[in-house]
Amino acid sequence: MEVLRSILSCFSSRSRAQSHHGLWSSGASDKNKSMVEQLQRYGVIRSTKVAEVMEAIDRGLFVPPGGTPYHDSPMPIGYNATISAPHMHAACLELLEKNLQPGMRALDVGSGTGYLTACFALMVGPEGRAVGVEHIPELVATSIENIKKSAAAPHLNDGSLSIHVADGREGWPELAPYDAIHVGAAAPQIPEALIEQLKPGGRMVIPVGTVFQELKVVDKKLDGTVGIRDETSVRYVPLTSKESQLHAR
Ligand code: SAH
């Protein structure tokens, strides 16, 4: 277990790996299924459920044309944003799995391409709720188109999946509290609104920091107290205002 943990944290912590090369190099994996198998082989995916969901949601539908969706690296999606590397999506799904059971509620802040929101929708099912919040309206529109082509399309139609244009630092209070919150962009500190919107027993996974970032796991206990631990070092785009993001160089 410890060995697996250190392997996982080593993979996820490779900020360099995220920006250039991933767990395997080009050519080794050109299909969604073999990408998932690679992540299983490397021990990043351990849960059968996570593997099933990542197999069902074809990452190729979410990466803009010209990208290499099945390679283990982040890809630009426009607007100074990126879709996270497959190993980061897998690691976050693994960390949140117990809080993504059928019927549960999940919030995806900085939903970008909609890939992870779609995975959440499959995990929580039609009785649950998967909510994405993204502040770039064009990305929200594209993410909805992506999801419509994916295995999560029925969840858009039955209303168990929705994506909203909003400042994710405020969460999405209308559907709070959430069993699971994922933040796909790095916050200078954990936004208070997100802690408030976490259900007792709920878990949030959030990258925190500016130059140096840690992926934090925030658990709200049943008595309402909050425990926070560092999972691994990471590199994400900032959770910031729309203006700062669009004018970043
Ligand atoms: N999980 C997404 C990650 C996209 S990158 C994916 O893999 O596709 C991070 C996203 O956070 C970007 O799309 C960016 O536009 C968004 N973002 C940054 N700050 C935000 C804020 N304050 N509110 C909402 N979205 C934000």
XYZ file of C-alpha atoms and ligand atoms in Angstrom:
275
model
C 0.000 0.000 0.000
C 2.748 2.407 1.005
C 4.592 1.541 -2.165
C 1.506 2.242 -4.256
C 1.004 5.500 -2.422
C 4.495 6.655 -3.103
C 4.244 5.614 -6.737
C 0.997 7.553 -7.055
C 2.349 10.618 -5.366
C 5.467 10.476 -7.456
C 3.423 10.363 -10.655
C 1.046 13.076 -9.616
C 3.701 15.303 -8.234
C 5.631 15.532 -11.419
C 4.906 19.107 -12.318
C 7.429 18.661 -15.122
C 5.660 15.493 -16.139
C 2.425 17.400 -16.366
C 3.769 20.050 -18.649
C 5.928 17.918 -20.953
C 5.839 14.152 -20.690
C 3.541 11.890 -18.744
C 3.727 8.349 -17.499
C 4.309 6.994 -20.962
C 5.457 8.660 -24.131
C 3.788 9.150 -27.465
C 2.586 6.205 -29.460
C 2.282 3.756 -26.568
C -1.344 4.564 -25.997
C -3.610 5.813 -28.744
C -6.932 4.533 -27.561
C -9.006 5.350 -24.557
C -9.104 1.749 -23.322
C -5.364 1.265 -23.466
C -4.902 4.618 -21.706
C -7.043 3.300 -18.849
C -5.142 0.004 -18.836
C -1.855 1.887 -18.601
C -3.158 3.861 -15.617
C -4.166 0.560 -13.982
C -0.792 -0.975 -14.725
C 0.974 1.984 -13.119
C -1.262 1.676 -10.057
C -2.876 5.090 -10.499
C -6.275 3.453 -11.047
C -7.031 0.772 -8.461
C -10.804 0.935 -8.356
C -12.808 -1.096 -10.885
C -15.504 1.567 -10.838
C -13.037 4.332 -11.744
C -11.647 2.183 -14.567
C -15.165 1.490 -15.899
C -16.110 5.147 -15.850
C -12.889 6.306 -17.532
C -13.399 3.624 -20.177
C -16.983 4.737 -20.730
C -16.138 8.435 -21.109
C -13.947 8.742 -24.191
C -11.351 11.400 -23.444
C -10.973 11.931 -27.200
C -14.358 13.704 -27.233
C -13.094 16.341 -24.785
C -9.692 17.287 -26.202
C -9.769 19.920 -28.978
C -8.930 18.741 -32.524
C -5.211 18.370 -33.128
C -4.529 17.317 -29.535
C -3.346 13.912 -28.361
C -6.108 12.960 -25.929
C -4.786 9.550 -24.915
C -1.276 10.671 -24.014
C -0.575 11.233 -20.366
C -0.164 14.978 -20.465
C -2.308 18.066 -20.050
C -3.522 19.737 -23.292
C -4.346 23.357 -24.036
C -8.090 24.006 -24.442
C -7.896 27.751 -25.160
C -8.463 30.719 -22.833
C -5.193 29.963 -20.988
C -6.709 26.751 -19.668
C -5.757 23.085 -20.031
C -7.473 19.747 -19.688
C -5.627 17.960 -16.877
C -3.465 14.907 -17.612
C -5.235 11.528 -17.452
C -3.240 10.496 -14.351
C -4.512 13.572 -12.485
C -8.131 12.876 -13.462
C -7.668 9.261 -12.377
C -6.004 10.237 -9.082
C -8.829 12.666 -8.243
C -11.508 10.085 -9.093
C -9.732 7.579 -6.855
C -9.519 10.079 -3.982
C -13.214 10.949 -4.330
C -14.632 7.513 -5.119
C -16.302 6.930 -1.734
C -17.984 10.314 -2.087
C -19.211 9.598 -5.608
C -21.541 6.724 -4.772
C -24.912 6.447 -6.558
C -27.301 9.165 -5.364
C -24.561 11.489 -4.071
C -23.899 15.114 -5.078
C -20.682 16.273 -6.704
C -19.406 19.735 -7.605
C -16.646 20.216 -10.216
C -15.170 23.718 -9.933
C -13.315 24.899 -13.069
C -15.020 22.204 -15.118
C -13.212 23.228 -18.341
C -13.843 20.573 -20.996
C -16.487 18.855 -18.855
C -14.536 15.571 -18.846
C -14.451 15.072 -15.098
C -18.010 16.362 -14.617
C -19.103 13.667 -17.091
C -17.189 11.019 -15.090
C -18.834 12.278 -11.890
C -22.289 11.993 -13.510
C -21.680 8.325 -14.355
C -20.442 7.639 -10.833
C -23.360 9.277 -8.972
C -25.956 8.082 -11.491
C -29.385 9.481 -12.338
C -30.404 9.704 -8.662
C -27.342 11.798 -7.884
C -26.262 15.239 -9.074
C -23.101 16.303 -10.910
C -22.626 20.060 -11.157
C -19.888 21.824 -13.108
C -19.001 25.483 -12.608
C -16.753 27.275 -15.107
C -16.253 31.024 -15.603
C -15.482 31.045 -19.349
C -18.856 30.889 -21.157
C -17.295 29.528 -24.372
C -15.767 26.601 -22.443
C -19.131 25.887 -20.832
C -20.804 25.811 -24.259
C -18.117 23.487 -25.669
C -18.209 21.247 -22.595
C -21.956 20.763 -23.017
C -21.423 19.837 -26.689
C -18.662 17.393 -25.647
C -20.882 15.762 -23.034
C -23.751 15.427 -25.521
C -21.506 13.164 -27.625
C -20.395 11.101 -24.620
C -21.801 8.303 -22.498
C -22.911 10.969 -19.981
C -25.403 12.534 -22.450
C -28.465 10.910 -20.791
C -27.547 12.718 -17.556
C -27.791 16.103 -19.291
C -31.259 15.129 -20.503
C -32.525 13.798 -17.164
C -31.165 16.843 -15.320
C -28.704 14.965 -13.089
C -25.769 16.761 -14.789
C -25.556 20.511 -15.317
C -22.798 23.009 -16.073
C -23.051 26.663 -15.127
C -21.193 29.864 -15.996
C -20.121 31.282 -12.639
C -17.187 32.149 -10.424
C -16.309 28.798 -8.907
C -14.701 30.429 -5.877
C -18.288 30.893 -4.688
C -19.166 27.246 -5.356
C -22.728 26.576 -6.438
C -24.878 27.188 -3.336
C -28.184 26.265 -5.026
C -27.407 22.542 -4.864
C -25.217 22.439 -1.735
C -24.223 20.586 0.348
C -21.994 18.277 -1.705
C -20.571 14.857 -0.881
C -17.668 15.521 -3.241
C -16.043 18.738 -4.447
C -13.261 18.752 -7.029
C -11.412 21.932 -7.894
C -9.552 21.813 -11.213
C -7.554 25.043 -10.752
C -5.153 26.099 -8.009
C -6.458 28.500 -5.360
C -4.094 30.725 -3.319
C -6.032 29.421 -0.314
C -9.070 27.206 0.127
C -12.196 29.299 -0.565
C -14.394 29.470 2.533
C -17.573 29.051 0.438
C -16.366 25.657 -0.757
C -15.728 24.399 2.777
C -19.204 25.619 3.748
C -20.781 23.773 0.819
C -19.161 20.473 1.777
C -21.566 18.059 3.460
C -20.540 16.560 6.833
C -18.841 13.332 5.732
C -17.920 15.033 2.453
C -14.525 15.328 0.797
C -12.952 18.058 -1.319
C -9.839 17.679 -3.482
C -8.247 21.030 -4.277
C -4.842 22.204 -5.504
C -3.631 25.068 -3.306
C -0.721 27.428 -3.892
C 0.795 29.692 -6.515
C 4.301 28.722 -7.645
C 4.428 25.637 -5.430
C 1.129 23.829 -5.205
C -0.106 20.941 -3.109
C -3.144 18.832 -3.869
C -5.073 19.004 -0.596
C -7.644 16.527 0.607
C -10.220 18.238 2.801
C -12.481 15.970 4.833
C -15.448 17.394 6.714
C -16.209 15.053 9.598
C -19.737 14.269 10.707
C -19.382 16.694 13.644
C -18.547 19.460 11.155
C -14.830 19.731 11.960
C -12.492 19.827 9.005
C -9.300 17.832 8.457
C -6.838 18.799 5.728
C -3.892 16.806 4.416
C -1.455 17.170 1.525
C -1.678 14.422 -1.069
C 1.044 15.434 -3.513
C 2.755 18.333 -5.318
C 1.021 19.408 -8.505
C 0.837 22.130 -11.122
C -2.537 23.528 -12.176
C -3.678 26.765 -13.827
C -4.813 29.329 -11.231
C -8.306 29.609 -9.798
C -8.663 33.312 -10.395
C -10.828 36.025 -11.948
C -11.801 35.720 -15.590
C -9.882 38.944 -16.361
C -6.622 37.748 -14.802
C -6.896 34.402 -16.584
C -7.554 35.886 -20.016
C -4.740 38.423 -19.659
C -2.168 36.014 -18.245
C 0.975 35.581 -20.334
N -10.962 19.826 -14.922
C -10.854 20.631 -16.110
C -9.721 21.597 -15.826
C -9.686 22.743 -16.699
S -8.356 23.873 -16.308
C -10.526 19.742 -17.274
O -9.726 18.824 -17.072
O -11.033 19.956 -18.371
C -9.070 24.818 -15.007
C -10.347 25.494 -15.364
O -10.688 26.336 -14.277
C -10.253 26.380 -16.593
O -11.219 25.955 -17.510
C -10.540 27.772 -16.056
O -11.257 28.563 -16.990
C -11.332 27.463 -14.815
N -11.320 28.511 -13.779
C -10.273 29.221 -13.299
N -10.688 30.101 -12.351
C -12.042 29.915 -12.229
C -13.037 30.530 -11.413
N -12.750 31.517 -10.543
N -14.299 30.096 -11.547
C -14.624 29.124 -12.435
N -13.737 28.523 -13.241
C -12.437 28.910 -13.128
